[in-house]
Tab-separated table of C-alpha atoms and ligand atoms in Angstrom:
chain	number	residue	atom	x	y	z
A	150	UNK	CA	-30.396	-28.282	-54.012
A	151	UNK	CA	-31.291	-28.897	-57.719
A	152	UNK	CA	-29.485	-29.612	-60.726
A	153	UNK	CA	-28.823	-33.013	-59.608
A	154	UNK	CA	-29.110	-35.427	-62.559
A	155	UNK	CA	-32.203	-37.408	-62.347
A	156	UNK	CA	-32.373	-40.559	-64.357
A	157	UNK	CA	-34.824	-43.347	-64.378
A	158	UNK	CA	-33.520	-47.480	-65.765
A	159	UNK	CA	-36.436	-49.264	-66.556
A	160	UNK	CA	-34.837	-52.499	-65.582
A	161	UNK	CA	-37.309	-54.997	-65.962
A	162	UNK	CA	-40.699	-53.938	-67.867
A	163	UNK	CA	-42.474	-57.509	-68.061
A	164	UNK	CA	-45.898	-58.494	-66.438
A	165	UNK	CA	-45.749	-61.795	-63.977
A	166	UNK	CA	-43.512	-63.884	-66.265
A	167	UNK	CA	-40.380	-62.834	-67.752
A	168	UNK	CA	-39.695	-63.093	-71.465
A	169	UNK	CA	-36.487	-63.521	-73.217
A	170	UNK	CA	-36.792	-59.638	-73.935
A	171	UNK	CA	-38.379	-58.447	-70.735
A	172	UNK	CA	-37.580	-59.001	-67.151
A	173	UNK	CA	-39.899	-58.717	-64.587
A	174	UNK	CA	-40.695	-55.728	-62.707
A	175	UNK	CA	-37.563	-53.604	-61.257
A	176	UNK	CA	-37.281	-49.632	-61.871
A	177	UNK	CA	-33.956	-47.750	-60.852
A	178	UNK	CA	-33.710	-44.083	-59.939
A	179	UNK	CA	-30.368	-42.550	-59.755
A	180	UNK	CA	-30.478	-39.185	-58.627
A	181	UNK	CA	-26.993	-37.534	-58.282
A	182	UNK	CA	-24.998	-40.371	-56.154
A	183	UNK	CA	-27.985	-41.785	-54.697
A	184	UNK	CA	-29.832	-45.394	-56.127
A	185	UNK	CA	-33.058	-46.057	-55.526
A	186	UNK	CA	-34.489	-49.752	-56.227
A	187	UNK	CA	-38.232	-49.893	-57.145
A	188	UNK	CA	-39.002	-53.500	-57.067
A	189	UNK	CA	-36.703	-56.107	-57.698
A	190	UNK	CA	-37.539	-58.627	-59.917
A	191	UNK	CA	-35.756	-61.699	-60.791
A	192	UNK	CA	-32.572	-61.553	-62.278
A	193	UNK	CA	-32.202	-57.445	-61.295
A	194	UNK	CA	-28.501	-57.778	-60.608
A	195	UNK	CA	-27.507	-58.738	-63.921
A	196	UNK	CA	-29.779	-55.886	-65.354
A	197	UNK	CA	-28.064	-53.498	-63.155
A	198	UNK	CA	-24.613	-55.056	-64.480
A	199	UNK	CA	-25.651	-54.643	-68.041
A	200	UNK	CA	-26.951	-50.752	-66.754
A	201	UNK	CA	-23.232	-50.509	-66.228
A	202	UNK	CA	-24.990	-48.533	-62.567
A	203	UNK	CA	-22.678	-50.262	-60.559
A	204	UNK	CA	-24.403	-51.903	-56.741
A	205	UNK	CA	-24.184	-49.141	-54.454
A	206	UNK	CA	-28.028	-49.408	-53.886
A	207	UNK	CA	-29.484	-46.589	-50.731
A	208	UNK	CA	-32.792	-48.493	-50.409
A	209	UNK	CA	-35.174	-51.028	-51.731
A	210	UNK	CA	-38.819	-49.650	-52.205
A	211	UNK	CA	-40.711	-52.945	-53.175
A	212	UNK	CA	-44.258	-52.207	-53.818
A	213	UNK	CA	-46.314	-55.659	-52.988
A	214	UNK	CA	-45.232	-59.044	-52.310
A	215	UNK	CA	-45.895	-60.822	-55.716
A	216	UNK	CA	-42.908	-62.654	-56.688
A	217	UNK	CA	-42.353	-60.766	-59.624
A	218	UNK	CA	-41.501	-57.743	-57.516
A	219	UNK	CA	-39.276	-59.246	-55.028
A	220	UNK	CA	-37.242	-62.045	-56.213
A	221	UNK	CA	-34.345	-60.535	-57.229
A	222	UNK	CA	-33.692	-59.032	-53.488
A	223	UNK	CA	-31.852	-62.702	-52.793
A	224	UNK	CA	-29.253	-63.054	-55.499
A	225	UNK	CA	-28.781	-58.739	-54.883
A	226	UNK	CA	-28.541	-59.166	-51.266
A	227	UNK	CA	-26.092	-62.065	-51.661
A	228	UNK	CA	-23.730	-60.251	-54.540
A	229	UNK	CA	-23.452	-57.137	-51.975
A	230	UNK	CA	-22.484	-59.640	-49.175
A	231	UNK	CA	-20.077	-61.176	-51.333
A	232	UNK	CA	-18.976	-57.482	-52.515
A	233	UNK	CA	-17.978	-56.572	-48.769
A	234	UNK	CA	-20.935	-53.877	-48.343
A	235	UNK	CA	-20.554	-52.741	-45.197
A	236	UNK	CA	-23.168	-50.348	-44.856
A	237	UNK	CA	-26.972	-51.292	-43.984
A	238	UNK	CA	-29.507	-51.285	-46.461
A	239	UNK	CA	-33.260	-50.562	-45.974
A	240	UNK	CA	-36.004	-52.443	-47.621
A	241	UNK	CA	-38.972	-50.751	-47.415
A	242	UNK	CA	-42.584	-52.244	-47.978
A	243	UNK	CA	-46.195	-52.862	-47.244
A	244	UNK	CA	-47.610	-55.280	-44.864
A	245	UNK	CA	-45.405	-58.252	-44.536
A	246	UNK	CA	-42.084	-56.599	-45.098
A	247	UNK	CA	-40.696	-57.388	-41.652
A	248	UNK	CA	-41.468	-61.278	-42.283
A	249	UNK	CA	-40.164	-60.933	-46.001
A	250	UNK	CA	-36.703	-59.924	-44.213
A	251	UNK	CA	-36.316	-61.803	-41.513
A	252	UNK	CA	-37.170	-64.863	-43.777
A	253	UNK	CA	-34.712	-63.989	-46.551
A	254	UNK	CA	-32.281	-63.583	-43.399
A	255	UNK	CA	-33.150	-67.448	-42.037
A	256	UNK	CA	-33.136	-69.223	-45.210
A	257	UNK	CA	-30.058	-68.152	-46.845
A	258	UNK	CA	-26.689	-69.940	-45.957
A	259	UNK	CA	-24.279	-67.235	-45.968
A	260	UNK	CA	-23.178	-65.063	-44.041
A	261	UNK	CA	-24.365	-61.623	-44.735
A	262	UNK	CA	-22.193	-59.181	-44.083
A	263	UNK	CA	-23.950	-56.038	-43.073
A	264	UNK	CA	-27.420	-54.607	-41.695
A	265	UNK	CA	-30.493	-55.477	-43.746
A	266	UNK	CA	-33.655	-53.688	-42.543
A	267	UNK	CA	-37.040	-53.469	-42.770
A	268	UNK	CA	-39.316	-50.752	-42.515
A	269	UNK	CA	-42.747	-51.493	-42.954
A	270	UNK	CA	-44.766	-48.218	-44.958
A	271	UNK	CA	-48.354	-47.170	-45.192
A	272	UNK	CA	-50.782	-44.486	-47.087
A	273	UNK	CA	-49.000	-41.411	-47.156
A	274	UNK	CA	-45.834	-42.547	-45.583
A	275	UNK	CA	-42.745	-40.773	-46.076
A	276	UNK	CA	-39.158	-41.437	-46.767
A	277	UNK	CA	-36.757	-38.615	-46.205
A	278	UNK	CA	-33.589	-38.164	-48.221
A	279	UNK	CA	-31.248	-35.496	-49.279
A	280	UNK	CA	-33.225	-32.963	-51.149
A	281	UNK	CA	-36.062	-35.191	-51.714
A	282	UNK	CA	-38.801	-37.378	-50.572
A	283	UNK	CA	-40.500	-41.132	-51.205
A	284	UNK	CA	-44.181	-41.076	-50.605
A	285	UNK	CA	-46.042	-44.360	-50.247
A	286	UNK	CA	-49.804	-44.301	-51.624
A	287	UNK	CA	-52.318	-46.814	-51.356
A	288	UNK	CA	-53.235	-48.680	-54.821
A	289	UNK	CA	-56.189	-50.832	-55.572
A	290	UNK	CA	-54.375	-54.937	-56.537
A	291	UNK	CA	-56.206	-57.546	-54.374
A	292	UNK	CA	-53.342	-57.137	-51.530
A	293	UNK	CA	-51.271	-54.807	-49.340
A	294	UNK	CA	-49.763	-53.075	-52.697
A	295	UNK	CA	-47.957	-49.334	-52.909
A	296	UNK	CA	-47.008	-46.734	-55.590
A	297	UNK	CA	-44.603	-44.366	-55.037
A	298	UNK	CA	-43.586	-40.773	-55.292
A	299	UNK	CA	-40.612	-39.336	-55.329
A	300	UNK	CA	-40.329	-36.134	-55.094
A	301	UNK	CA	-37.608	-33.470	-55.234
A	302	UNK	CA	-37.746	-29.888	-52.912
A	303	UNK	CA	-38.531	-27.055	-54.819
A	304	UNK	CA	-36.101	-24.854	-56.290
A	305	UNK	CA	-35.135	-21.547	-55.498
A	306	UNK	CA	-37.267	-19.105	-57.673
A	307	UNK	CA	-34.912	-17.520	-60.938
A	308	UNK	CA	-32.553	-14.577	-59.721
A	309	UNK	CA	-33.163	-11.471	-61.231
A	310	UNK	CA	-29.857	-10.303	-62.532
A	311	UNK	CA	-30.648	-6.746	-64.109
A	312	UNK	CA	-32.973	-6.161	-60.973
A	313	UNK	CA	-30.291	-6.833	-58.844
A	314	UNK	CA	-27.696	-4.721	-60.905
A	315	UNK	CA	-30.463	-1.672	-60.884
A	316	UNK	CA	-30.661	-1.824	-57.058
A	317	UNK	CA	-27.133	-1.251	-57.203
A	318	UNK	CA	-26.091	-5.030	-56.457
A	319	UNK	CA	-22.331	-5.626	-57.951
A	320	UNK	CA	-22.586	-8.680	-60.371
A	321	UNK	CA	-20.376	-10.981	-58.117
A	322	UNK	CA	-20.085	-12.618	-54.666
A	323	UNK	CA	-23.750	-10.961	-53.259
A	324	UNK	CA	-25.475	-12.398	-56.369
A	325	UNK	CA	-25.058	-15.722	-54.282
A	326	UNK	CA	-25.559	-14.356	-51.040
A	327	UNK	CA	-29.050	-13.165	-52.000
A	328	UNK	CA	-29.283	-16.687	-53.891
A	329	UNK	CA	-28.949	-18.392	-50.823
A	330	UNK	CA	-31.542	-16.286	-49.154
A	331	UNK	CA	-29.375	-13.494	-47.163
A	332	UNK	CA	-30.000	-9.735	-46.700
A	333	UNK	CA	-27.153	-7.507	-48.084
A	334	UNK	CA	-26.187	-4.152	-47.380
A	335	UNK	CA	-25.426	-2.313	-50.702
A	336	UNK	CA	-24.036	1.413	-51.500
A	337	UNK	CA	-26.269	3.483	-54.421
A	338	UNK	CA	-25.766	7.082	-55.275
A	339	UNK	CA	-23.597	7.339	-52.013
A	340	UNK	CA	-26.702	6.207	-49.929
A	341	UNK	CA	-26.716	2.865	-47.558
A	342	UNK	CA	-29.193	0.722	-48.162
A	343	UNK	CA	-30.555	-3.156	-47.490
A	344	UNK	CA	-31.612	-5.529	-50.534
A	345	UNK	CA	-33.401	-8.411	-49.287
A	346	UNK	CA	-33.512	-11.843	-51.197
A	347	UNK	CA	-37.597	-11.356	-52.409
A	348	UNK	CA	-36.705	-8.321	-54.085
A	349	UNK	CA	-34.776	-9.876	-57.168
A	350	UNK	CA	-35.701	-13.926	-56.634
A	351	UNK	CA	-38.721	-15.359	-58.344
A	352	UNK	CA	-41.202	-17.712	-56.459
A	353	UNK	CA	-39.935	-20.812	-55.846
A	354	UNK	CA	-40.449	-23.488	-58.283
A	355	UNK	CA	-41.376	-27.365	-58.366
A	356	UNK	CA	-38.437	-29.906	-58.064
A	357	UNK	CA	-38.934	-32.698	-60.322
A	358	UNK	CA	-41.569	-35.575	-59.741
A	359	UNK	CA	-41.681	-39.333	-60.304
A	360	UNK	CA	-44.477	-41.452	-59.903
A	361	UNK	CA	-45.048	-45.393	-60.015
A	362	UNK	CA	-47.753	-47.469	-59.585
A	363	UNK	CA	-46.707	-50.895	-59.383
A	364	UNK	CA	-49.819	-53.279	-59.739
A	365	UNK	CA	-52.883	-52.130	-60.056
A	366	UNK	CA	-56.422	-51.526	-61.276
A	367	UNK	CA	-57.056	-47.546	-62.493
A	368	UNK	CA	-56.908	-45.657	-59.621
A	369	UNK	CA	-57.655	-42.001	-61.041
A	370	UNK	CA	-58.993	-40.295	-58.147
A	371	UNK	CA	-55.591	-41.633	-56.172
A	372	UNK	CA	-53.433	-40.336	-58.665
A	373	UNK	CA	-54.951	-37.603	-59.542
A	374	UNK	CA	-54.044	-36.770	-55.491
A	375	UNK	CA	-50.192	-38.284	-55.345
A	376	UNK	CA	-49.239	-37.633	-58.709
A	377	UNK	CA	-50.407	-34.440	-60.058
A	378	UNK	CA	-47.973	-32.567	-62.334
A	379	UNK	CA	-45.598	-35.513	-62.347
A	380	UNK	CA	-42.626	-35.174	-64.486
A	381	UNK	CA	-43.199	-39.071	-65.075
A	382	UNK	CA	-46.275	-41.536	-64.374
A	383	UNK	CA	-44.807	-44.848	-64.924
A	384	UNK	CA	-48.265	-46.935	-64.759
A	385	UNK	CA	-49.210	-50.633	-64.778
A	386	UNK	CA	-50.258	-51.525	-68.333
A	387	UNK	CA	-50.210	-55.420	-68.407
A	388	UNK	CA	-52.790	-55.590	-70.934
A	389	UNK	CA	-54.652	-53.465	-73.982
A	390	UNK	CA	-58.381	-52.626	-74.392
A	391	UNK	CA	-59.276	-56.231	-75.559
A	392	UNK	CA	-58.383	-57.314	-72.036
A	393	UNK	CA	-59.799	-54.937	-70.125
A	394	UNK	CA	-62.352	-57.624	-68.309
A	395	UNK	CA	-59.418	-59.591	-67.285
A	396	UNK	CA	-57.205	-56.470	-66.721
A	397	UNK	CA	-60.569	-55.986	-63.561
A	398	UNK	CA	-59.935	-59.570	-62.691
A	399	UNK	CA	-56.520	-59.656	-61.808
A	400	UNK	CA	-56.096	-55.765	-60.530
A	401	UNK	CA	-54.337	-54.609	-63.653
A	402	UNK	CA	-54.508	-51.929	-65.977
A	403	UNK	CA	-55.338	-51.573	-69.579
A	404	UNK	CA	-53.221	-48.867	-71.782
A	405	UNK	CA	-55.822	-47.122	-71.916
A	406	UNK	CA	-56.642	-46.841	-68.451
A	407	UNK	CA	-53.041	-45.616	-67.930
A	408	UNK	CA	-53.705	-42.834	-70.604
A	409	UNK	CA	-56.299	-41.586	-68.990
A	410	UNK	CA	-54.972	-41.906	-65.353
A	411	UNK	CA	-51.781	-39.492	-66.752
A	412	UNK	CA	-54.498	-36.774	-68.367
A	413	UNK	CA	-56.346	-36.995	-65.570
A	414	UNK	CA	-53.010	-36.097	-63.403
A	415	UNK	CA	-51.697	-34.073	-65.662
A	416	UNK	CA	-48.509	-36.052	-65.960
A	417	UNK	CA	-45.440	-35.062	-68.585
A	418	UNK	CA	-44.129	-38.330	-69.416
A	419	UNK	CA	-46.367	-41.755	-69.272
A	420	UNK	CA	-44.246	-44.720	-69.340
A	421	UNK	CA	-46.136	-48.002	-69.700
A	422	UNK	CA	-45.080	-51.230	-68.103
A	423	UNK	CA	-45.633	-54.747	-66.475
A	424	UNK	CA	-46.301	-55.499	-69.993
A	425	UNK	CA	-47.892	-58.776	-70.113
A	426	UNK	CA	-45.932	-61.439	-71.417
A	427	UNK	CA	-48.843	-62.189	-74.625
A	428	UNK	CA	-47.506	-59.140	-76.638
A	429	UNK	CA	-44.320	-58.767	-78.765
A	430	UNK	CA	-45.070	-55.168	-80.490
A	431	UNK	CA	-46.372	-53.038	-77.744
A	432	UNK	CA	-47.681	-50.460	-80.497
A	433	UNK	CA	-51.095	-51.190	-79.756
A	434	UNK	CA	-50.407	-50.059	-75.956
A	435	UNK	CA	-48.648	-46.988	-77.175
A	436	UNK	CA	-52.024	-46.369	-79.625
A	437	UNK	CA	-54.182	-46.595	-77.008
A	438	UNK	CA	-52.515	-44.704	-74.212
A	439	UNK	CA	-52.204	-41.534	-76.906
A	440	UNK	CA	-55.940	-41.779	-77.370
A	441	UNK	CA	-56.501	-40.675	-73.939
A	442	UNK	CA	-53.295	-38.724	-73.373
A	443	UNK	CA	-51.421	-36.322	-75.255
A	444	UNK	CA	-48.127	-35.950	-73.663
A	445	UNK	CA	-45.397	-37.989	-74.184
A	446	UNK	CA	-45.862	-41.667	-73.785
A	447	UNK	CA	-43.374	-44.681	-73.718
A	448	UNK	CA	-42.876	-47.806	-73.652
A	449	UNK	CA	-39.792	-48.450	-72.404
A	450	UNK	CA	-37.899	-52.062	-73.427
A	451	UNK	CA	-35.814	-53.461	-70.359
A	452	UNK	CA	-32.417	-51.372	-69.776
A	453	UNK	CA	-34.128	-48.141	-71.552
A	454	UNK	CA	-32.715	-44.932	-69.543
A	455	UNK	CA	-34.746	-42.102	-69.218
A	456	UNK	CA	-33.549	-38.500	-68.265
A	457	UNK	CA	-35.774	-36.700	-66.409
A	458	UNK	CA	-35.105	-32.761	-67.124
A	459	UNK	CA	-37.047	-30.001	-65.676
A	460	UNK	CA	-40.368	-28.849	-67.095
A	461	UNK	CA	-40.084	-25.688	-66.095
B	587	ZN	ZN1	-46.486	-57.912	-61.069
B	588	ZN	ZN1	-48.823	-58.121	-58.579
């Protein structure tokens, strides 16, 4: 169904090492009851504390096994133990997310207190949930490493009110019956006849779309596949132009590269993260993304809440 509320917590924006300002990596999607971890960087808990979001995480998408991305699953996992969770949680990942779990299980000294899973994902694997889906897509970072999509149903097309009034439709109860995509028999001019839905509902339209890379070096072409139209592109953006040699090195992503990856995709909203730990005034990234892009671009600090509305 739509008109859920859709909102995005950048809870940790840094690059591999933390700042006093910036944690690393760990992005939160709530979308109507539901929370959705992307990474979870060290120290997530207490973000999610200050994010006032409350712990009652669905599943844990981590998108590569740097440390950066998954340290904060122990101290999480431990706090929901301790909280009395009883219902299982998911962690979902690339290669190595079955040994990721069942080490986390061995080494830790207490006893956890419900079912903690692992579900290893590929290219173009698929997470189903209620009224929307988490796509896994292949990035380019030196190891097993995942963005993801997620991506609302579409909508029911717009009702057509004074269409439905002309064909002699009462404004009332049958407005939703046709909503909801039943035929209804209607009287006009003292004649019987059948309105079906198509006559007075629009085509359907796009649910709402939210992409992340994680790590990586530009992957256009990728994007340009898994991401098009995207409500928001949040993209690694660890360094600016001046680093761009050592943004190839270590499968990163200038600000620039980012821009360009969000024109080329034709994305809403770019946020820019995994900041890299060398820059205090992230102006320059913002500068440099809006060269090559000219929607909206952020650059979220840590605990900055985005709202994702509907474009259309
Ligand atoms: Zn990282
Ligand atoms: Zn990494």
């Amino acid at each position: 169904m739509s008109g859920e509320t859709l909102q995005v917590y950048f809870l940790g924006t840094a690059g591999a090492l933390p700042t006093p300002m910036r944690n690393p990596s760990c992005i939160m999607v709530r979308r109507g009851t539901d929370m959705l971890l992307f990474d979870c960087g060290e120290g997530a808990q207490q973000q999610m504390m200050r994010a006032r979001c409350g712990f009652t995480v669905n599943a844990i998408f981590v998108t590569h096994w740097h440390a950066d991305h998954f340290l904060g699953i122990f101290g999480l996992v431990q706090t929901l133990s301790f909280n009395g969770r009883t219902e299982p949680l998911t962690i979902y990942g690339p290669n190595w997310v079955h040994e990721f779990v069942e080490n986390l299980k061995k080494i830790t000294r207490f006893n956890l207190k419900f079912p903690l899973d692992s579900i290893e994902l590929r290219d173009g694997s698929w997470v189903r949930f209620n009224g929307y889906t988490v796509t896994g897509f292949a990035v380019s970072h030196g190891l097993p490493a995942l963005g993801y999509v997620l991506e609302e149903d579409p909508r029911p097309g717009r009702f057509d009110r004074d269409h439905a009034i002309e064909l002699g439709v009462p404004p009332g109860p049958l407005f939703g019956r046709l909503q909801r995509g039943e035929t209804i028999l209607v009287v006009k001019d003292g004649v019987e006849r059948e309105v079906q839905p198509y006559e007075v509902m629009g085509a359907p339209r796009p649910g709402r779309k939210i992409v992340y890379t994680g790590d990586t070096k530009p992957v256009i072409p990728i994007l340009v596949e898994h991401g098009r139209d995207a409500d928001l592109l949040i993209h690694d953006a660890t360094y600016d132009e001046s680093e761009i040699k050592r943004a190839a090195e270590f499968y990163h992503a200038t600000a620039s590269q980012a821009g360009q990856a969000a024109a080329a995709a034709n994305a809403r909203i770019l946020a820019l993260t995994h900041i890299s730990s060398r820059y205090t005034d992230t102006a320059i990234h913002a500068n440099e993304a809006k060269a090559a892009f000219s929607g909206t671009i952020i650059v979220p600090d840590d605990l900055f809440m985005l709202e994702i509305t509907y474009g259309s």
